[in-house]
Amino acid sequence: MREIPVKLITEKVRDLCMKANTDIGDDVLQAFDLAMEKEESPLGLEILKELKENARIATEENVPICQDTGFAVVFFELGQEVHLVGGDLNGAIQEGVRQGYRDGYLRKSICHPFTRANTGDNTPAILHTEVVPGDKIKITIAPKGGGSENMSRVVMLTPSDGVEGIKRFVVQRVKESGSNPCPPTIVGVGIGGTFEQAALLAKKSLLRPLGSKNPNPELDQLESEILTEINNLGIGPQGLGGRTTSLAVHILMMPCHIASFPLAVNIQCHAQRHKEIVI
Amino acid sequence: MNRSIRLKPPLSDEDVEKLKIGDRVVISGIIYTGRDAAHKRLLDLLKGGKDLPFDIKGQIIYYVGPTPAKPGQVLGSAGPTTSYRMDAYSPSLIERGLKGMIGKGMRSDTVKEAMKKYKAVYFAATGGAGALLAKRVKKAEVVAYEDLGPEAIRRLEVDDLPVIVVNDVRGNDLYIEGEKKYRKG
């Protein structure tokens, strides 16, 4: 049994919150470069350049990429041979988020659903815990902005809708979202499981680095077909017209009930932020 | 499409009438911030027959909830938020003289009608470019609703804030026209 003090988890979560919000991944920057090569709209091209420049300023000056520093979504993988000591895990993570959003001068965006009163410290964070083999822990922080999250949907399709039904729904969702979710977007798709599992798969699919292939060749092909259809819509960077509506489509799939065909579409803005650490 | 126009609020009918969709505009001078919760409070004031916390005639509202300023900063990151959530409130403000709104994302037909009728325009700033846009803010002070934190109404002094005209006073919409131009199949 390996012992890990929860105090260490608080410290790491704090740092990851700050880093995720100021430092966009190289995979996203490379995706911007690729998009610039293909973008036909002069205005669209200019916007892509602005986004790169914005990312540079954020990293160099250690300021948030976007003012919406998001809901703190935490994926926590716990090795089953680890014994957490010195407090409770959930409390330690919430404290890490509290400290990270305070010390990083990040926006506190979480409020009461009815009164809209701000909780003041960006908690509660959303915590997804998974127990895995081994004696390590892996923490991933993926701040999620509200504008793109609002454009996301879960739908229970009918088995007879088939793969065509998936394509139709995902492309239609991106079309209806238009300029709202800050295109170019990354489209996370979860297929199968149950109602809530489909949504979680869609969110998890966003953690895959941009430019990487789906390990399942069938899904890889489907991703590229959907992306082509999306980029034919003409929505373009910021919705002002152009070739680059989405940078990627990512799919995760698992078996579903014989009666069901769940589908979730989690839209992610171009500020695709996540940082992880293994302890 | 490539004309670049300088604007300084307060804006007159003539100032906004000359703007066309796709125009690149740089704004300097005073603008006000406001988003969901602040808009609701402004409308509650109007319903109660009370004065607004600032004179809205000729002004521009920027839909933004900035991050807190770090020591030495005027304002934290400050890009636009999605505008449709303000659609329920905007027509009443436009009717009272609001001349410009800065945000991102499409507006409702009701807002577009109000823009035509009372002569106002809607600008898009680049969503997600919060670090870049904050550099154009020279001064910031809270003028109302400090308790709303990032959603408080702030008076910003900006210098060459870059925006694009999305809706003009003639009812045109760059989101619709842009998509049409680049759609395939």
CSV table of C-alpha atoms in Angstrom, one decimal:
chain,number,residue,atom,x,y,z
A,1,MET,CA,0.0,0.0,0.0
A,2,ARG,CA,1.4,3.4,-1.0
A,3,GLU,CA,0.4,6.3,1.1
A,4,ILE,CA,-0.3,9.7,-0.4
A,5,PRO,CA,-1.3,12.7,1.7
A,6,VAL,CA,-4.4,14.5,0.4
A,7,LYS,CA,-2.5,17.8,1.1
A,8,LEU,CA,-0.4,17.0,-1.9
A,9,ILE,CA,-3.5,16.6,-4.0
A,10,THR,CA,-4.7,20.0,-2.9
A,11,GLU,CA,-1.4,21.5,-4.0
A,12,LYS,CA,-1.4,19.8,-7.3
A,13,VAL,CA,-5.0,20.7,-8.1
A,14,ARG,CA,-4.3,24.3,-7.3
A,15,ASP,CA,-1.3,24.4,-9.7
A,16,LEU,CA,-3.2,22.5,-12.5
A,17,CYS,CA,-6.1,25.0,-12.3
A,18,MET,CA,-3.8,27.9,-12.9
A,19,LYS,CA,-1.7,26.2,-15.6
A,20,ALA,CA,-4.7,24.9,-17.5
A,21,ASN,CA,-6.2,28.4,-17.8
A,22,THR,CA,-3.1,30.2,-19.0
A,23,ASP,CA,-1.2,27.7,-21.1
A,24,ILE,CA,-2.9,26.2,-24.1
A,25,GLY,CA,-1.5,22.9,-25.4
A,26,ASP,CA,0.8,22.6,-28.3
A,27,ASP,CA,-1.7,20.3,-30.0
A,28,VAL,CA,-4.2,23.2,-30.1
A,29,LEU,CA,-1.6,25.6,-31.5
A,30,GLN,CA,-0.7,23.1,-34.2
A,31,ALA,CA,-4.4,22.7,-35.1
A,32,PHE,CA,-4.6,26.5,-35.5
A,33,ASP,CA,-1.6,26.3,-37.9
A,34,LEU,CA,-3.2,23.6,-40.0
A,35,ALA,CA,-6.5,25.5,-40.1
A,36,MET,CA,-4.7,28.6,-41.3
A,37,GLU,CA,-3.4,26.7,-44.3
A,38,LYS,CA,-6.9,25.7,-45.3
A,39,GLU,CA,-8.9,28.8,-44.4
A,40,GLU,CA,-10.3,30.6,-47.4
A,41,SER,CA,-11.9,33.5,-45.6
A,42,PRO,CA,-9.6,36.5,-45.1
A,43,LEU,CA,-11.5,37.5,-41.9
A,44,GLY,CA,-11.4,33.9,-40.7
A,45,LEU,CA,-7.7,33.8,-41.3
A,46,GLU,CA,-7.3,36.9,-39.3
A,47,ILE,CA,-9.3,35.5,-36.4
A,48,LEU,CA,-7.1,32.4,-36.3
A,49,LYS,CA,-4.1,34.6,-36.1
A,50,GLU,CA,-5.6,36.5,-33.3
A,51,LEU,CA,-6.3,33.3,-31.4
A,52,LYS,CA,-2.6,32.3,-31.7
A,53,GLU,CA,-1.5,35.7,-30.6
A,54,ASN,CA,-3.9,35.5,-27.7
A,55,ALA,CA,-2.5,32.2,-26.6
A,56,ARG,CA,1.0,33.6,-26.8
A,57,ILE,CA,0.1,36.6,-24.6
A,58,ALA,CA,-1.6,34.3,-22.1
A,59,THR,CA,1.4,32.0,-21.7
A,60,GLU,CA,4.0,34.8,-21.6
A,61,GLU,CA,2.2,37.0,-19.2
A,62,ASN,CA,0.6,34.2,-17.2
A,63,VAL,CA,-2.9,35.5,-17.7
A,64,PRO,CA,-6.1,33.5,-18.6
A,65,ILE,CA,-6.6,32.6,-22.2
A,66,CYS,CA,-10.3,33.4,-21.9
A,67,GLN,CA,-12.2,35.3,-19.2
A,68,ASP,CA,-14.4,32.3,-18.8
A,69,THR,CA,-12.1,30.2,-16.7
A,70,GLY,CA,-14.8,27.7,-16.5
A,71,PHE,CA,-16.3,25.0,-14.3
A,72,ALA,CA,-13.4,23.0,-12.9
A,73,VAL,CA,-14.0,19.5,-14.2
A,74,VAL,CA,-11.6,17.1,-12.5
A,75,PHE,CA,-10.9,13.5,-13.6
A,76,PHE,CA,-9.3,11.6,-10.9
A,77,GLU,CA,-7.8,8.1,-11.4
A,78,LEU,CA,-7.0,6.4,-8.2
A,79,GLY,CA,-4.7,3.4,-8.2
A,80,GLN,CA,-6.3,0.7,-6.0
A,81,GLU,CA,-3.0,0.2,-4.1
A,82,VAL,CA,-3.0,3.8,-3.0
A,83,HIS,CA,-4.1,4.8,0.5
A,84,LEU,CA,-5.0,8.4,0.8
A,85,VAL,CA,-4.2,9.9,4.2
A,86,GLY,CA,-4.7,13.1,6.1
A,87,GLY,CA,-8.3,14.0,5.1
A,88,ASP,CA,-11.0,13.3,2.6
A,89,LEU,CA,-10.3,13.3,-1.2
A,90,ASN,CA,-13.3,15.4,-2.3
A,91,GLY,CA,-12.5,18.0,0.3
A,92,ALA,CA,-8.9,18.1,-0.8
A,93,ILE,CA,-9.8,18.6,-4.4
A,94,GLN,CA,-12.4,21.3,-3.7
A,95,GLU,CA,-9.8,23.1,-1.6
A,96,GLY,CA,-7.3,22.9,-4.5
A,97,VAL,CA,-9.8,24.4,-6.9
A,98,ARG,CA,-10.6,27.2,-4.3
A,99,GLN,CA,-6.9,28.1,-4.0
A,100,GLY,CA,-6.2,27.8,-7.7
A,101,TYR,CA,-9.0,30.2,-8.7
A,102,ARG,CA,-8.0,32.6,-5.9
A,103,ASP,CA,-4.3,32.6,-6.4
A,104,GLY,CA,-4.5,32.5,-10.2
A,105,TYR,CA,-6.8,35.5,-10.4
A,106,LEU,CA,-9.3,33.3,-12.3
A,107,ARG,CA,-12.9,34.2,-12.6
A,108,LYS,CA,-15.4,32.6,-10.2
A,109,SER,CA,-18.2,31.5,-12.5
A,110,ILE,CA,-20.3,29.1,-10.3
A,111,CYS,CA,-23.7,30.3,-9.0
A,112,HIS,CA,-27.0,29.1,-7.4
A,113,PRO,CA,-29.3,28.0,-10.2
A,114,PHE,CA,-32.3,30.0,-9.0
A,115,THR,CA,-30.9,33.1,-7.3
A,116,ARG,CA,-27.7,33.2,-9.5
A,117,ALA,CA,-25.8,34.2,-6.3
A,118,ASN,CA,-22.1,33.4,-6.9
A,119,THR,CA,-20.5,30.8,-4.6
A,120,GLY,CA,-17.5,33.1,-4.6
A,121,ASP,CA,-14.7,30.5,-5.0
A,122,ASN,CA,-15.6,28.6,-8.1
A,123,THR,CA,-16.5,25.5,-6.1
A,124,PRO,CA,-18.0,23.0,-6.2
A,125,ALA,CA,-15.8,21.4,-8.8
A,126,ILE,CA,-17.2,18.5,-10.8
A,127,LEU,CA,-15.3,15.3,-9.8
A,128,HIS,CA,-15.2,12.1,-11.8
A,129,THR,CA,-13.4,9.4,-9.9
A,130,GLU,CA,-12.2,6.1,-11.4
A,131,VAL,CA,-10.4,3.3,-9.5
A,132,VAL,CA,-7.7,1.7,-11.6
A,133,PRO,CA,-5.0,-0.9,-11.1
A,134,GLY,CA,-1.6,0.3,-9.7
A,135,ASP,CA,-0.2,2.5,-7.0
A,136,LYS,CA,-0.3,5.9,-8.8
A,137,ILE,CA,-2.9,8.7,-9.0
A,138,LYS,CA,-3.6,10.7,-12.1
A,139,ILE,CA,-5.3,14.1,-11.9
A,140,THR,CA,-6.6,15.9,-15.0
A,141,ILE,CA,-8.1,19.4,-14.7
A,142,ALA,CA,-10.3,20.4,-17.7
A,143,PRO,CA,-11.9,23.9,-17.1
A,144,LYS,CA,-15.1,24.0,-19.1
A,145,GLY,CA,-16.5,27.3,-20.4
A,146,GLY,CA,-20.3,28.0,-20.3
A,147,GLY,CA,-20.8,29.3,-23.8
A,148,SER,CA,-19.8,26.0,-25.5
A,149,GLU,CA,-21.3,23.8,-22.7
A,150,ASN,CA,-24.6,25.5,-23.4
A,151,MET,CA,-24.6,24.2,-27.0
A,152,SER,CA,-24.2,20.6,-25.9
A,153,ARG,CA,-27.0,18.0,-26.0
A,154,VAL,CA,-27.8,14.4,-25.0
A,155,VAL,CA,-30.3,12.5,-27.2
A,156,MET,CA,-31.7,9.0,-27.0
A,157,LEU,CA,-31.8,8.0,-30.6
A,158,THR,CA,-33.6,4.9,-31.9
A,159,PRO,CA,-31.4,1.9,-32.9
A,160,SER,CA,-32.9,2.1,-36.4
A,161,ASP,CA,-31.4,5.6,-36.7
A,162,GLY,CA,-28.0,3.9,-37.2
A,163,VAL,CA,-24.7,5.7,-38.0
A,164,GLU,CA,-26.5,8.1,-40.4
A,165,GLY,CA,-28.6,9.2,-37.4
A,166,ILE,CA,-25.5,10.0,-35.5
A,167,LYS,CA,-24.0,12.0,-38.3
A,168,ARG,CA,-27.2,13.9,-38.9
A,169,PHE,CA,-27.6,14.9,-35.2
A,170,VAL,CA,-24.0,15.9,-34.6
A,171,VAL,CA,-23.8,18.0,-37.8
A,172,GLN,CA,-27.2,19.6,-37.1
A,173,ARG,CA,-26.1,20.4,-33.5
A,174,VAL,CA,-23.0,22.2,-34.8
A,175,LYS,CA,-25.1,24.0,-37.4
A,176,GLU,CA,-27.7,25.2,-34.8
A,177,SER,CA,-24.9,26.3,-32.4
A,178,GLY,CA,-23.6,28.6,-35.1
A,179,SER,CA,-21.4,31.4,-33.8
A,180,ASN,CA,-22.4,30.8,-30.1
A,181,PRO,CA,-19.7,28.3,-28.9
A,182,CYS,CA,-16.7,30.3,-30.2
A,183,PRO,CA,-15.8,28.3,-33.3
A,184,PRO,CA,-13.5,26.8,-34.3
A,185,THR,CA,-14.7,24.2,-31.9
A,186,ILE,CA,-13.8,20.6,-30.9
A,187,VAL,CA,-16.8,18.3,-31.0
A,188,GLY,CA,-16.8,15.6,-28.4
A,189,VAL,CA,-19.2,12.7,-29.1
A,190,GLY,CA,-20.2,10.0,-26.8
A,191,ILE,CA,-22.1,7.0,-28.2
A,192,GLY,CA,-23.7,4.2,-26.2
A,193,GLY,CA,-23.8,3.4,-22.5
A,194,THR,CA,-26.7,5.0,-20.6
A,195,PHE,CA,-28.1,8.6,-20.6
A,196,GLU,CA,-25.4,9.9,-18.2
A,197,GLN,CA,-22.6,7.7,-19.5
A,198,ALA,CA,-23.0,9.0,-23.0
A,199,ALA,CA,-22.5,12.5,-21.7
A,200,LEU,CA,-19.4,11.5,-19.7
A,201,LEU,CA,-17.9,9.7,-22.8
A,202,ALA,CA,-18.4,12.9,-24.9
A,203,LYS,CA,-16.6,15.0,-22.2
A,204,LYS,CA,-13.8,12.5,-21.9
A,205,SER,CA,-13.3,12.3,-25.6
A,206,LEU,CA,-12.2,16.0,-25.5
A,207,LEU,CA,-9.1,15.0,-23.5
A,208,ARG,CA,-7.6,13.2,-26.4
A,209,PRO,CA,-4.8,15.4,-28.0
A,210,LEU,CA,-5.9,17.2,-31.2
A,211,GLY,CA,-4.3,15.7,-34.3
A,212,SER,CA,-4.2,12.2,-32.8
A,213,LYS,CA,-6.0,9.3,-34.4
A,214,ASN,CA,-8.9,7.4,-32.9
A,215,PRO,CA,-7.6,4.0,-32.0
A,216,ASN,CA,-10.7,2.4,-33.4
A,217,PRO,CA,-10.4,2.6,-37.2
A,218,GLU,CA,-14.2,2.6,-37.7
A,219,LEU,CA,-14.6,5.6,-35.4
A,220,ASP,CA,-11.6,7.3,-36.9
A,221,GLN,CA,-13.3,7.2,-40.3
A,222,LEU,CA,-16.6,8.4,-38.8
A,223,GLU,CA,-14.8,11.3,-37.1
A,224,SER,CA,-13.3,12.4,-40.4
A,225,GLU,CA,-16.6,12.1,-42.2
A,226,ILE,CA,-18.4,14.2,-39.7
A,227,LEU,CA,-15.6,16.8,-39.6
A,228,THR,CA,-15.8,17.2,-43.4
A,229,GLU,CA,-19.6,17.7,-43.2
A,230,ILE,CA,-19.2,20.2,-40.4
A,231,ASN,CA,-16.6,22.2,-42.2
A,232,ASN,CA,-18.7,22.3,-45.3
A,233,LEU,CA,-21.4,24.2,-43.3
A,234,GLY,CA,-19.5,27.5,-43.8
A,235,ILE,CA,-19.9,28.8,-40.3
A,236,GLY,CA,-16.1,29.4,-40.0
A,237,PRO,CA,-14.0,31.1,-37.2
A,238,GLN,CA,-16.3,33.0,-34.8
A,239,GLY,CA,-19.2,32.2,-37.1
A,240,LEU,CA,-18.4,34.9,-39.5
A,241,GLY,CA,-18.0,32.6,-42.5
A,242,GLY,CA,-15.2,30.3,-43.5
A,243,ARG,CA,-13.8,26.8,-43.8
A,244,THR,CA,-12.8,26.2,-40.1
A,245,THR,CA,-15.9,25.6,-38.1
A,246,SER,CA,-14.4,22.7,-36.1
A,247,LEU,CA,-10.8,21.6,-35.5
A,248,ALA,CA,-11.7,18.0,-34.7
A,249,VAL,CA,-14.4,15.5,-33.9
A,250,HIS,CA,-13.6,13.1,-31.1
A,251,ILE,CA,-15.7,10.0,-30.5
A,252,LEU,CA,-15.8,7.5,-27.6
A,253,MET,CA,-18.1,4.6,-27.8
A,254,MET,CA,-19.3,1.7,-25.6
A,255,PRO,CA,-22.0,-0.9,-25.7
A,256,CYS,CA,-25.6,0.1,-25.0
A,257,HIS,CA,-28.9,-1.5,-24.0
A,258,ILE,CA,-30.7,-3.5,-26.8
A,259,ALA,CA,-33.5,-0.9,-26.7
A,260,SER,CA,-31.3,2.2,-26.7
A,261,PHE,CA,-28.9,4.3,-28.9
A,262,PRO,CA,-27.7,7.1,-26.6
A,263,LEU,CA,-25.8,10.0,-28.2
A,264,ALA,CA,-24.1,13.0,-26.5
A,265,VAL,CA,-22.5,15.9,-28.2
A,266,ASN,CA,-20.3,18.0,-25.9
A,267,ILE,CA,-19.1,21.1,-27.7
A,268,GLN,CA,-15.8,22.6,-26.7
A,269,CYS,CA,-14.6,26.1,-27.7
A,270,HIS,CA,-11.2,26.6,-29.3
A,271,ALA,CA,-9.7,27.3,-25.8
A,272,GLN,CA,-9.4,23.5,-25.3
A,273,ARG,CA,-7.7,23.6,-21.9
A,274,HIS,CA,-6.6,20.6,-19.8
A,275,LYS,CA,-3.6,19.7,-17.8
A,276,GLU,CA,-2.7,16.5,-16.0
A,277,ILE,CA,-0.2,15.1,-13.6
A,278,VAL,CA,0.6,11.6,-12.4
A,279,ILE,CA,1.8,11.1,-8.8
B,1,MET,CA,-15.5,44.6,-46.1
B,2,ASN,CA,-12.1,46.0,-45.3
B,3,ARG,CA,-13.0,49.5,-44.3
B,4,SER,CA,-11.7,50.4,-40.9
B,5,ILE,CA,-13.8,52.9,-39.0
B,6,ARG,CA,-13.0,54.7,-35.7
B,7,LEU,CA,-15.8,55.3,-33.3
B,8,LYS,CA,-16.0,57.2,-30.0
B,9,PRO,CA,-19.1,57.0,-27.9
B,10,PRO,CA,-21.6,58.6,-27.3
B,11,LEU,CA,-22.8,57.6,-30.8
B,12,SER,CA,-25.4,59.4,-32.8
B,13,ASP,CA,-28.0,58.0,-35.3
B,14,GLU,CA,-25.7,59.2,-38.1
B,15,ASP,CA,-22.7,57.4,-36.6
B,16,VAL,CA,-24.4,54.0,-36.6
B,17,GLU,CA,-26.3,54.5,-39.9
B,18,LYS,CA,-23.0,54.6,-41.8
B,19,LEU,CA,-21.9,51.2,-40.5
B,20,LYS,CA,-22.3,48.1,-42.7
B,21,ILE,CA,-22.0,44.4,-41.8
B,22,GLY,CA,-18.4,43.3,-42.1
B,23,ASP,CA,-17.0,46.7,-41.3
B,24,ARG,CA,-13.9,46.6,-39.1
B,25,VAL,CA,-14.3,49.1,-36.3
B,26,VAL,CA,-12.0,50.3,-33.6
B,27,ILE,CA,-13.6,51.8,-30.5
B,28,SER,CA,-11.9,54.3,-28.3
B,29,GLY,CA,-13.3,56.1,-25.2
B,30,ILE,CA,-15.9,55.0,-22.7
B,31,ILE,CA,-17.9,51.8,-22.9
B,32,TYR,CA,-19.9,49.9,-20.3
B,33,THR,CA,-19.8,46.3,-19.3
B,34,GLY,CA,-22.9,44.2,-18.5
B,35,ARG,CA,-24.1,40.6,-18.8
B,36,ASP,CA,-26.8,38.4,-17.5
B,37,ALA,CA,-27.4,39.4,-13.9
B,38,ALA,CA,-26.7,43.1,-14.5
B,39,HIS,CA,-29.2,43.2,-17.4
B,40,LYS,CA,-31.9,41.7,-15.3
B,41,ARG,CA,-31.3,44.4,-12.7
B,42,LEU,CA,-31.4,47.2,-15.3
B,43,LEU,CA,-34.7,45.9,-16.6
B,44,ASP,CA,-36.1,45.7,-13.1
B,45,LEU,CA,-35.2,49.4,-12.6
B,46,LEU,CA,-37.0,50.3,-15.9
B,47,LYS,CA,-40.1,48.3,-14.9
B,48,GLY,CA,-40.2,50.2,-11.6
B,49,GLY,CA,-39.9,53.5,-13.4
B,50,LYS,CA,-36.5,54.2,-11.9
B,51,ASP,CA,-33.3,55.7,-13.5
B,52,LEU,CA,-30.5,53.5,-14.8
B,53,PRO,CA,-27.1,53.7,-12.9
B,54,PHE,CA,-25.6,55.4,-16.0
B,55,ASP,CA,-27.0,57.5,-18.9
B,56,ILE,CA,-27.5,54.9,-21.6
B,57,LYS,CA,-28.1,57.4,-24.5
B,58,GLY,CA,-25.6,56.9,-27.3
B,59,GLN,CA,-23.6,54.3,-25.3
B,60,ILE,CA,-22.2,50.9,-26.0
B,61,ILE,CA,-22.5,47.9,-23.7
B,62,TYR,CA,-19.9,45.2,-23.9
B,63,TYR,CA,-21.1,41.7,-22.8
B,64,VAL,CA,-18.2,40.7,-20.7
B,65,GLY,CA,-17.4,39.2,-17.3
B,66,PRO,CA,-13.7,39.8,-16.9
B,67,THR,CA,-11.3,37.8,-14.7
B,68,PRO,CA,-10.0,39.6,-11.6
B,69,ALA,CA,-7.1,42.0,-12.3
B,70,LYS,CA,-3.7,40.7,-11.1
B,71,PRO,CA,-1.6,43.3,-9.2
B,72,GLY,CA,-0.5,45.9,-11.8
B,73,GLN,CA,-3.2,45.0,-14.2
B,74,VAL,CA,-6.2,47.3,-15.1
B,75,LEU,CA,-8.5,44.4,-15.8
B,76,GLY,CA,-8.1,40.7,-16.2
B,77,SER,CA,-8.9,38.8,-19.4
B,78,ALA,CA,-11.9,40.3,-21.1
B,79,GLY,CA,-13.4,38.7,-24.1
B,80,PRO,CA,-17.1,38.7,-25.1
B,81,THR,CA,-19.7,36.3,-23.7
B,82,THR,CA,-22.5,34.8,-25.8
B,83,SER,CA,-25.1,37.5,-26.5
B,84,TYR,CA,-28.4,35.6,-27.0
B,85,ARG,CA,-28.8,35.5,-23.2
B,86,MET,CA,-29.3,39.3,-23.3
B,87,ASP,CA,-31.9,39.1,-26.1
B,88,ALA,CA,-34.8,39.3,-23.6
B,89,TYR,CA,-33.4,42.6,-22.2
B,90,SER,CA,-31.8,44.4,-25.1
B,91,PRO,CA,-34.9,45.8,-26.9
B,92,SER,CA,-35.9,47.9,-23.9
B,93,LEU,CA,-32.4,49.3,-23.6
B,94,ILE,CA,-32.2,50.1,-27.4
B,95,GLU,CA,-35.5,51.9,-27.1
B,96,ARG,CA,-34.0,54.1,-24.5
B,97,GLY,CA,-31.0,55.1,-26.6
B,98,LEU,CA,-28.4,52.3,-26.4
B,99,LYS,CA,-26.5,52.5,-29.7
B,100,GLY,CA,-24.2,49.5,-29.6
B,101,MET,CA,-23.7,46.1,-28.1
B,102,ILE,CA,-20.5,44.0,-28.3
B,103,GLY,CA,-20.7,40.3,-27.8
B,104,LYS,CA,-20.5,37.1,-29.8
B,105,GLY,CA,-23.2,34.9,-31.4
B,106,MET,CA,-26.4,35.6,-33.2
B,107,ARG,CA,-29.2,37.9,-31.9
B,108,SER,CA,-32.9,37.2,-32.0
B,109,ASP,CA,-35.3,38.7,-34.6
B,110,THR,CA,-36.8,40.9,-31.9
B,111,VAL,CA,-33.4,42.4,-31.1
B,112,LYS,CA,-32.7,42.9,-34.8
B,113,GLU,CA,-36.0,44.6,-35.3
B,114,ALA,CA,-35.3,47.0,-32.4
B,115,MET,CA,-31.9,47.8,-33.9
B,116,LYS,CA,-33.6,48.7,-37.2
B,117,LYS,CA,-36.3,50.7,-35.6
B,118,TYR,CA,-34.3,52.7,-33.1
B,119,LYS,CA,-31.0,52.7,-35.0
B,120,ALA,CA,-28.5,50.6,-33.1
B,121,VAL,CA,-25.8,48.1,-34.1
B,122,TYR,CA,-24.3,44.9,-32.9
B,123,PHE,CA,-20.6,44.2,-32.9
B,124,ALA,CA,-18.7,41.0,-32.5
B,125,ALA,CA,-15.4,40.8,-30.7
B,126,THR,CA,-13.3,37.7,-30.9
B,127,GLY,CA,-14.6,35.2,-28.4
B,128,GLY,CA,-11.8,33.5,-26.5
B,129,ALA,CA,-9.3,36.2,-27.1
B,130,GLY,CA,-9.6,37.6,-23.6
B,131,ALA,CA,-5.9,38.1,-23.0
B,132,LEU,CA,-5.5,40.0,-26.2
B,133,LEU,CA,-8.6,42.2,-25.8
B,134,ALA,CA,-7.7,43.1,-22.2
B,135,LYS,CA,-4.7,45.0,-23.5
B,136,ARG,CA,-7.0,47.6,-25.1
B,137,VAL,CA,-8.5,48.5,-21.7
B,138,LYS,CA,-6.8,51.5,-20.2
B,139,LYS,CA,-9.1,52.1,-17.2
B,140,ALA,CA,-11.8,50.2,-15.4
B,141,GLU,CA,-14.1,51.1,-12.6
B,142,VAL,CA,-17.2,49.6,-11.1
B,143,VAL,CA,-20.3,51.9,-11.5
B,144,ALA,CA,-23.0,49.5,-10.2
B,145,TYR,CA,-23.7,46.1,-8.7
B,146,GLU,CA,-20.3,45.4,-7.1
B,147,ASP,CA,-21.9,42.5,-5.4
B,148,LEU,CA,-22.2,40.7,-8.7
B,149,GLY,CA,-18.4,40.3,-8.9
B,150,PRO,CA,-17.5,39.6,-12.5
B,151,GLU,CA,-21.0,40.6,-13.6
B,152,ALA,CA,-20.9,44.1,-12.1
B,153,ILE,CA,-21.4,47.0,-14.4
B,154,ARG,CA,-18.0,48.6,-15.2
B,155,ARG,CA,-17.1,51.8,-17.0
B,156,LEU,CA,-14.1,50.9,-19.3
B,157,GLU,CA,-11.9,53.3,-21.0
B,158,VAL,CA,-10.7,51.5,-24.1
B,159,ASP,CA,-8.2,52.4,-26.8
B,160,ASP,CA,-8.7,50.9,-30.3
B,161,LEU,CA,-10.9,48.0,-29.2
B,162,PRO,CA,-11.2,45.9,-32.4
B,163,VAL,CA,-14.7,44.7,-33.3
B,164,ILE,CA,-16.7,43.8,-36.5
B,165,VAL,CA,-20.2,44.9,-37.4
B,166,VAL,CA,-22.5,41.9,-37.4
B,167,ASN,CA,-25.9,43.6,-37.5
B,168,ASP,CA,-26.5,47.0,-39.0
B,169,VAL,CA,-29.5,49.3,-38.9
B,170,ARG,CA,-30.7,47.9,-42.2
B,171,GLY,CA,-31.4,44.5,-40.8
B,172,ASN,CA,-28.4,42.7,-42.4
B,173,ASP,CA,-26.7,39.9,-40.5
B,174,LEU,CA,-23.0,39.0,-41.1
B,175,TYR,CA,-23.5,35.5,-39.4
B,176,ILE,CA,-26.1,34.6,-42.1
B,177,GLU,CA,-24.2,36.2,-45.0
B,178,GLY,CA,-20.8,34.8,-44.0
B,179,GLU,CA,-22.2,31.2,-43.6
B,180,LYS,CA,-24.0,31.5,-46.9
B,181,LYS,CA,-20.8,32.6,-48.7
B,182,TYR,CA,-18.7,29.7,-47.5
B,183,ARG,CA,-21.3,26.8,-47.4
B,184,LYS,CA,-20.5,23.8,-49.6
B,185,GLY,CA,-23.1,21.4,-50.9
